[in-house]
C-alpha cells in the first residue's frame, strides 16, 4: 500500500515554507524602506507572522520526512536510500540528514529557530536583520522545493518526498509490477553508524546557521547607515557561532579518529577544509569586532570579515554539494542538479554584500590615526591577519578543482592538481601560522590587559620569554630521554613548542591577574590557553606519532601494492598475529583471539560459532544459549538483531606489568563507500595506542585442500599442515550437541593433539556418532592450525581409526599500531577553549542586554 498522503503533506509544507519566506522577505523589506512609523510597525507585524508560518511549515516538513523514515515507507526514495528496518531509533535520526535534502532541511530548521529568537530578543533590529534572514531562507527552501517550471522545463530544487518510481523511472520492475515497494532500504552508511554522527551534523549546521546572524546585522547596519551600532548585538552571536562551529569541527575530527584508519583526526580533506576556513575567518572577525568595540578602530575590517565568513560558508556548501569535489574528497555529496542553484545563491549574496559595502564605504567611519606597534590593537590585528592568511592558504589549494572547471569552461586546459600528499603540504604552511597564532595571542593579551610602552616592554616580556625558553628545552630534554621524538630533527617543531608554551605562560599570568579582580572578564585568556594546549597536542600527537608494530619476522607480509610501495613501508610497519599465538610488539605481548560478531542489544561481542547470520536480514539465529555478564539474553534457536557488515577482531594487549587490555579493531563491509577499516584505541594518560587491522583472511571464502585420509592407531604420530600431530586417545561420550544419547545410540570422540608454533599445543576433537540407526560424522574445524577433521571409520579388528583431513591457511590478522603521545592535550584544550568561549559569550550578551534595556 502506497502512503502518498504523508508525502503530499510534506511537499505542501515545503511550498508553504517557501512562499511564507518570500512574503516575510518582502514585508520586512517594506518595513525598512517606509518612513511612516505606523506602516513600519504594520509591515513588521505582518512579516513576523509570515515568518512564524514559515517556521511552523519547516517543522511540518521535518515531521513528515521523519515519519516516512521511521515508519519505513520504502516507496519513498529518500527512505529507501538512507534507512533500513534494522536500524535502531538513534541511527534512524542520523538517516534524516545523511542525504542532501535532509541536511538542507536541518540547516533551514536552525535558521527558522534562530530567526524566531532574534524576533523575540531585539525589536530594534528586527526588520532589516529578518529581511536578510528570510531572503536566505527563501534560497535554502528552494533547494528542497522539487518543482519543475512548465514551458521552460526548469527543475528547482530536489524534493525529499520523491517516490521511488519518480526518482528511478527507468527500472524494469515498474513494467512488471507498477505497485512494487521494496521490502527494505539500502540502510545508513555503516561508517555513519556512530554516536558522533547523531550529534555532529546538527552541531555543525547550527554553527553554519549562526554565521548568518553577524552577517545580517552587518548588512542591516550598512542598509540603515548605523555603521557601528550593529557591533554590540552581533558580537555575542559571533562568539556563539565561533563556539558551536568550532565544536562541530572538533566532533568531526573525533569521529574520524574513532572511525577511520588514516591514522589521526584530521586529513586535510577538501570538505574538512571547507568547514575549517570559515571558522578561522570568523575568529579573526571576532577579534576585529572586539577591537572596534573597545577602541573605535577596525570597523571597515569587521565589515569585510563578517561578509567573508558568511560567503565562505556558502562557498563551502557549493564545494561540498555541487559534486565538484567528487574525485578529490570522500566526504562530498554527489551532484543532484543543484549546482546551478547553489552558484546563484552564492553569487547573489556575494554581489549584494559587496555592492552595499562599496556603496556605503566612504560613509563607514575609519580611524585615520596610525596604529602604534606598542598598541594592543596592532597585536590583535596581527593575530587576526595570521588567521586570515592561514584560511587563504587552505582555501586556495582546496579550490584547485574549481579553478580547473573555470579554465575548462573558458575552453582551455588546466593541469593544476590538488597536492598528492595533502597532510604534508598543508602542515608545512599551517605549522608556521600556528606559531604566529600562539605568539600573537600571548603578546596581544598582554598588551590588552597591561599598560605596555616602549620603555617598559622588557619588564613585561623578559620573564615570560626566559621561562618559555627554559621550559621549551626541558620538554625537549624529556622528550628525547623518553624517546618520544627528536626535536633537533625538526627545528620548526621547536618554534611551535616555544610558541605554545609562551602563549600558555602569558595568558596564564593574565588569567591569574584577572581572577584577582573580575573572573567574568577572563574568557579571552581561557580561550587562548585552550588554543595553545590544542596546538601542543597536535604537535606531539601528529609530529611525534610512532609506529610500534615493527615487523621482526624476517619476511614480507604481503606482495600487495599497498604493502610494497614506498620501499615496502607497510611490510615493515605491520605485525602478523596468528590465532591464539602470543606475539611480542614493543612493550606489549599480543594475542589474537578470533573474529567476533556484534549483536545490537548485547553488552559484549559474539563468537561466530554462537550464531548463524541470516543473509540480507540484519538478524542471526542463536546456535546456543547466549549468556553475557551473568545474564541470559537468548536461548538456542532465538532470532537476534546483529550488525552483519561488521567484523571485530579480538586482540589482547598484555603490558610488561601483566595488565591485559582487550581491543576490538573493526573491518566493515561497506557497499556505499568501499570496505572500511576502523581503529581500536588503548587510551592512556600520556599516550594513545591507535591500532587497526590492515589485512585479514576472509574465512568464509578460504579454500580447503583436497581431502587426505589417514588410518592410524592411538599414539600414532603424523603430519598435518606442516605440524606434528598425534592421536592422543579415543573415548566414548554420552551426549552429542548438548543432548544425551539414547540407549541404542553410541558415540566416540577422538582427541588429536597438534604441536603449533612456539611449541603451543592445540586440540582437534572429531566425533563419530550412531543415533537412531544413522551414522553422523560432523567435521570439526580448528582455525588456529587451519585443519578440518572428520572421524570416518572405526576398525575393531585392528584397533585403528579412520580420519579425513583438509587443510587451509591458518587464521591470522595483520595489525598496525601507532603511539600518539600527549593527544589528550588536544581534547583537554578543546574543552578549555569551549569554556573560554562560553565565558566570553555570557559577558558580551550581558553587555548587549544592559544597553538594549536602556534603549541604546
mmCIF file of N, CA, C and O in Angstrom, residues 121-165:
data_model
loop_
_atom_site.group_PDB
_atom_site.id
_atom_site.type_symbol
_atom_site.label_atom_id
_atom_site.label_comp_id
_atom_site.label_asym_id
_atom_site.label_seq_id
_atom_site.Cartn_x
_atom_site.Cartn_y
_atom_site.Cartn_z
ATOM 1 N N UNK A 121 14.153 38.829 20.759
ATOM 2 C CA UNK A 121 15.173 39.424 21.634
ATOM 3 C C UNK A 121 15.654 40.791 21.198
ATOM 4 O O UNK A 121 16.297 41.493 21.990
ATOM 5 N N UNK A 122 15.379 41.211 19.951
ATOM 6 C CA UNK A 122 15.922 42.501 19.518
ATOM 7 C C UNK A 122 14.978 43.189 18.537
ATOM 8 O O UNK A 122 15.108 43.067 17.319
ATOM 9 N N UNK A 123 14.006 43.904 19.069
ATOM 10 C CA UNK A 123 12.976 44.555 18.245
ATOM 11 C C UNK A 123 13.558 45.672 17.385
ATOM 12 O O UNK A 123 13.083 45.928 16.283
ATOM 13 N N UNK A 124 14.590 46.351 17.891
ATOM 14 C CA UNK A 124 15.144 47.495 17.164
ATOM 15 C C UNK A 124 15.698 47.080 15.803
ATOM 16 O O UNK A 124 15.548 47.799 14.804
ATOM 17 N N UNK A 125 16.347 45.921 15.757
ATOM 18 C CA UNK A 125 16.995 45.465 14.531
ATOM 19 C C UNK A 125 16.153 44.445 13.772
ATOM 20 O O UNK A 125 16.612 43.891 12.764
ATOM 21 N N UNK A 126 14.943 44.203 14.238
ATOM 22 C CA UNK A 126 14.173 43.089 13.687
ATOM 23 C C UNK A 126 13.982 43.185 12.173
ATOM 24 O O UNK A 126 14.270 42.233 11.440
ATOM 25 N N UNK A 127 13.497 44.315 11.687
ATOM 26 C CA UNK A 127 13.116 44.415 10.275
ATOM 27 C C UNK A 127 14.292 44.187 9.323
ATOM 28 O O UNK A 127 14.217 43.308 8.449
ATOM 29 N N UNK A 128 15.404 44.922 9.433
ATOM 30 C CA UNK A 128 16.493 44.701 8.462
ATOM 31 C C UNK A 128 17.180 43.346 8.625
ATOM 32 O O UNK A 128 17.535 42.706 7.633
ATOM 33 N N UNK A 129 17.366 42.919 9.883
ATOM 34 C CA UNK A 129 18.018 41.622 10.111
ATOM 35 C C UNK A 129 17.154 40.483 9.583
ATOM 36 O O UNK A 129 17.631 39.576 8.885
ATOM 37 N N UNK A 130 15.862 40.532 9.862
ATOM 38 C CA UNK A 130 14.982 39.452 9.438
ATOM 39 C C UNK A 130 14.710 39.479 7.927
ATOM 40 O O UNK A 130 14.377 38.454 7.332
ATOM 41 N N UNK A 131 14.865 40.630 7.305
ATOM 42 C CA UNK A 131 14.768 40.680 5.842
ATOM 43 C C UNK A 131 15.875 39.840 5.216
ATOM 44 O O UNK A 131 15.641 39.081 4.269
ATOM 45 N N UNK A 132 17.084 39.969 5.763
ATOM 46 C CA UNK A 132 18.219 39.154 5.289
ATOM 47 C C UNK A 132 17.968 37.689 5.609
ATOM 48 O O UNK A 132 18.170 36.798 4.766
ATOM 49 N N UNK A 133 17.506 37.428 6.835
ATOM 50 C CA UNK A 133 17.231 36.051 7.268
ATOM 51 C C UNK A 133 16.209 35.391 6.352
ATOM 52 O O UNK A 133 16.404 34.259 5.880
ATOM 53 N N UNK A 134 15.101 36.063 6.117
ATOM 54 C CA UNK A 134 14.031 35.482 5.306
ATOM 55 C C UNK A 134 14.479 35.286 3.862
ATOM 56 O O UNK A 134 14.093 34.308 3.209
ATOM 57 N N UNK A 135 15.332 36.197 3.346
ATOM 58 C CA UNK A 135 15.848 36.041 1.982
ATOM 59 C C UNK A 135 16.725 34.794 1.873
ATOM 60 O O UNK A 135 16.636 34.041 0.893
ATOM 61 N N UNK A 136 17.562 34.572 2.892
ATOM 62 C CA UNK A 136 18.395 33.361 2.910
ATOM 63 C C UNK A 136 17.521 32.111 2.977
ATOM 64 O O UNK A 136 17.764 31.114 2.280
ATOM 65 N N UNK A 137 16.470 32.169 3.799
ATOM 66 C CA UNK A 137 15.557 31.035 3.903
ATOM 67 C C UNK A 137 14.854 30.751 2.564
ATOM 68 O O UNK A 137 14.598 29.594 2.224
ATOM 69 N N UNK A 138 14.565 31.800 1.819
ATOM 70 C CA UNK A 138 13.947 31.608 0.506
ATOM 71 C C UNK A 138 14.851 30.786 -0.399
ATOM 72 O O UNK A 138 14.401 29.832 -1.047
ATOM 73 N N UNK A 139 16.124 31.153 -0.421
ATOM 74 C CA UNK A 139 17.068 30.392 -1.249
ATOM 75 C C UNK A 139 17.216 28.962 -0.758
ATOM 76 O O UNK A 139 17.242 28.013 -1.552
ATOM 77 N N UNK A 140 17.336 28.773 0.553
ATOM 78 C CA UNK A 140 17.509 27.427 1.089
ATOM 79 C C UNK A 140 16.274 26.565 0.832
ATOM 80 O O UNK A 140 16.386 25.382 0.479
ATOM 81 N N UNK A 141 15.090 27.135 1.028
ATOM 82 C CA UNK A 141 13.858 26.370 0.782
ATOM 83 C C UNK A 141 13.738 25.980 -0.689
ATOM 84 O O UNK A 141 13.174 24.925 -1.013
ATOM 85 N N UNK A 142 14.267 26.816 -1.569
ATOM 86 C CA UNK A 142 14.210 26.475 -2.990
ATOM 87 C C UNK A 142 15.043 25.235 -3.300
ATOM 88 O O UNK A 142 14.796 24.544 -4.284
ATOM 89 N N UNK A 143 16.032 24.933 -2.435
ATOM 90 C CA UNK A 143 16.880 23.759 -2.653
ATOM 91 C C UNK A 143 16.126 22.448 -2.470
ATOM 92 O O UNK A 143 16.546 21.404 -2.971
ATOM 93 N N UNK A 144 15.041 22.476 -1.693
ATOM 94 C CA UNK A 144 14.265 21.249 -1.489
ATOM 95 C C UNK A 144 12.862 21.373 -2.069
ATOM 96 O O UNK A 144 11.985 20.567 -1.764
ATOM 97 N N UNK A 145 12.663 22.387 -2.934
ATOM 98 C CA UNK A 145 11.329 22.641 -3.474
ATOM 99 C C UNK A 145 10.868 21.505 -4.380
ATOM 100 O O UNK A 145 9.732 21.035 -4.289
ATOM 101 N N UNK A 146 11.730 21.086 -5.273
ATOM 102 C CA UNK A 146 11.414 19.942 -6.122
ATOM 103 C C UNK A 146 10.252 20.172 -7.069
ATOM 104 O O UNK A 146 9.389 19.298 -7.209
ATOM 105 N N UNK A 147 10.207 21.325 -7.716
ATOM 106 C CA UNK A 147 9.155 21.604 -8.693
ATOM 107 C C UNK A 147 9.793 21.870 -10.057
ATOM 108 O O UNK A 147 10.949 22.296 -10.147
ATOM 109 N N UNK A 148 9.045 21.582 -11.102
ATOM 110 C CA UNK A 148 9.511 21.818 -12.471
ATOM 111 C C UNK A 148 8.643 22.903 -13.077
ATOM 112 O O UNK A 148 7.410 22.783 -13.132
ATOM 113 N N UNK A 149 9.296 23.977 -13.511
ATOM 114 C CA UNK A 149 8.558 25.073 -14.119
ATOM 115 C C UNK A 149 8.109 24.666 -15.522
ATOM 116 O O UNK A 149 8.920 24.168 -16.320
ATOM 117 N N UNK A 150 6.818 24.842 -15.817
ATOM 118 C CA UNK A 150 6.332 24.464 -17.146
ATOM 119 C C UNK A 150 6.923 25.361 -18.229
ATOM 120 O O UNK A 150 7.509 26.401 -17.958
ATOM 121 N N UNK A 151 6.758 24.932 -19.451
ATOM 122 C CA UNK A 151 7.231 25.630 -20.658
ATOM 123 C C UNK A 151 8.755 25.562 -20.769
ATOM 124 O O UNK A 151 9.300 24.984 -21.705
ATOM 125 N N UNK A 152 9.467 26.147 -19.765
ATOM 126 C CA UNK A 152 10.932 26.137 -19.851
ATOM 127 C C UNK A 152 11.531 24.853 -19.284
ATOM 128 O O UNK A 152 12.740 24.626 -19.388
ATOM 129 N N UNK A 153 10.703 24.008 -18.669
ATOM 130 C CA UNK A 153 11.124 22.707 -18.142
ATOM 131 C C UNK A 153 12.350 22.835 -17.228
ATOM 132 O O UNK A 153 13.331 22.101 -17.356
ATOM 133 N N UNK A 154 12.268 23.770 -16.306
ATOM 134 C CA UNK A 154 13.371 24.026 -15.378
ATOM 135 C C UNK A 154 13.031 23.462 -14.002
ATOM 136 O O UNK A 154 12.014 23.828 -13.413
ATOM 137 N N UNK A 155 13.908 22.589 -13.505
ATOM 138 C CA UNK A 155 13.698 22.000 -12.187
ATOM 139 C C UNK A 155 14.342 22.885 -11.118
ATOM 140 O O UNK A 155 15.493 23.270 -11.230
ATOM 141 N N UNK A 156 13.550 23.167 -10.085
ATOM 142 C CA UNK A 156 14.059 23.955 -8.960
ATOM 143 C C UNK A 156 14.088 23.066 -7.718
ATOM 144 O O UNK A 156 13.046 22.638 -7.224
ATOM 145 N N UNK A 157 15.262 22.780 -7.236
ATOM 146 C CA UNK A 157 15.409 22.001 -6.014
ATOM 147 C C UNK A 157 15.193 20.520 -6.202
ATOM 148 O O UNK A 157 14.777 20.044 -7.260
ATOM 149 N N UNK A 158 15.501 19.767 -5.132
ATOM 150 C CA UNK A 158 15.332 18.314 -5.114
ATOM 151 C C UNK A 158 14.509 17.953 -3.888
ATOM 152 O O UNK A 158 14.953 18.139 -2.756
ATOM 153 N N UNK A 159 13.311 17.436 -4.116
ATOM 154 C CA UNK A 159 12.395 17.155 -3.014
ATOM 155 C C UNK A 159 12.764 15.857 -2.301
ATOM 156 O O UNK A 159 13.078 14.861 -2.952
ATOM 157 N N UNK A 160 12.692 15.848 -0.962
ATOM 158 C CA UNK A 160 12.911 14.587 -0.237
ATOM 159 C C UNK A 160 11.694 13.666 -0.282
ATOM 160 O O UNK A 160 11.750 12.568 0.265
ATOM 161 N N UNK A 161 10.602 14.122 -0.932
ATOM 162 C CA UNK A 161 9.366 13.337 -0.932
ATOM 163 C C UNK A 161 9.103 12.671 -2.289
ATOM 164 O O UNK A 161 7.967 12.321 -2.607
ATOM 165 N N UNK A 162 10.161 12.479 -3.072
ATOM 166 C CA UNK A 162 10.003 11.775 -4.343
ATOM 167 C C UNK A 162 9.729 10.301 -4.099
ATOM 168 O O UNK A 162 10.379 9.661 -3.255
ATOM 169 N N UNK A 163 8.797 9.755 -4.849
ATOM 170 C CA UNK A 163 8.555 8.321 -4.804
ATOM 171 C C UNK A 163 9.674 7.611 -5.565
ATOM 172 O O UNK A 163 10.352 8.205 -6.412
ATOM 173 N N UNK A 164 9.849 6.341 -5.296
ATOM 174 C CA UNK A 164 10.876 5.566 -5.978
ATOM 175 C C UNK A 164 10.685 5.613 -7.485
ATOM 176 O O UNK A 164 11.641 5.743 -8.252
ATOM 177 N N UNK A 165 9.442 5.526 -7.905
ATOM 178 C CA UNK A 165 9.176 5.499 -9.338
ATOM 179 C C UNK A 165 9.514 6.834 -9.986
ATOM 180 O O UNK A 165 9.931 6.889 -11.149
#
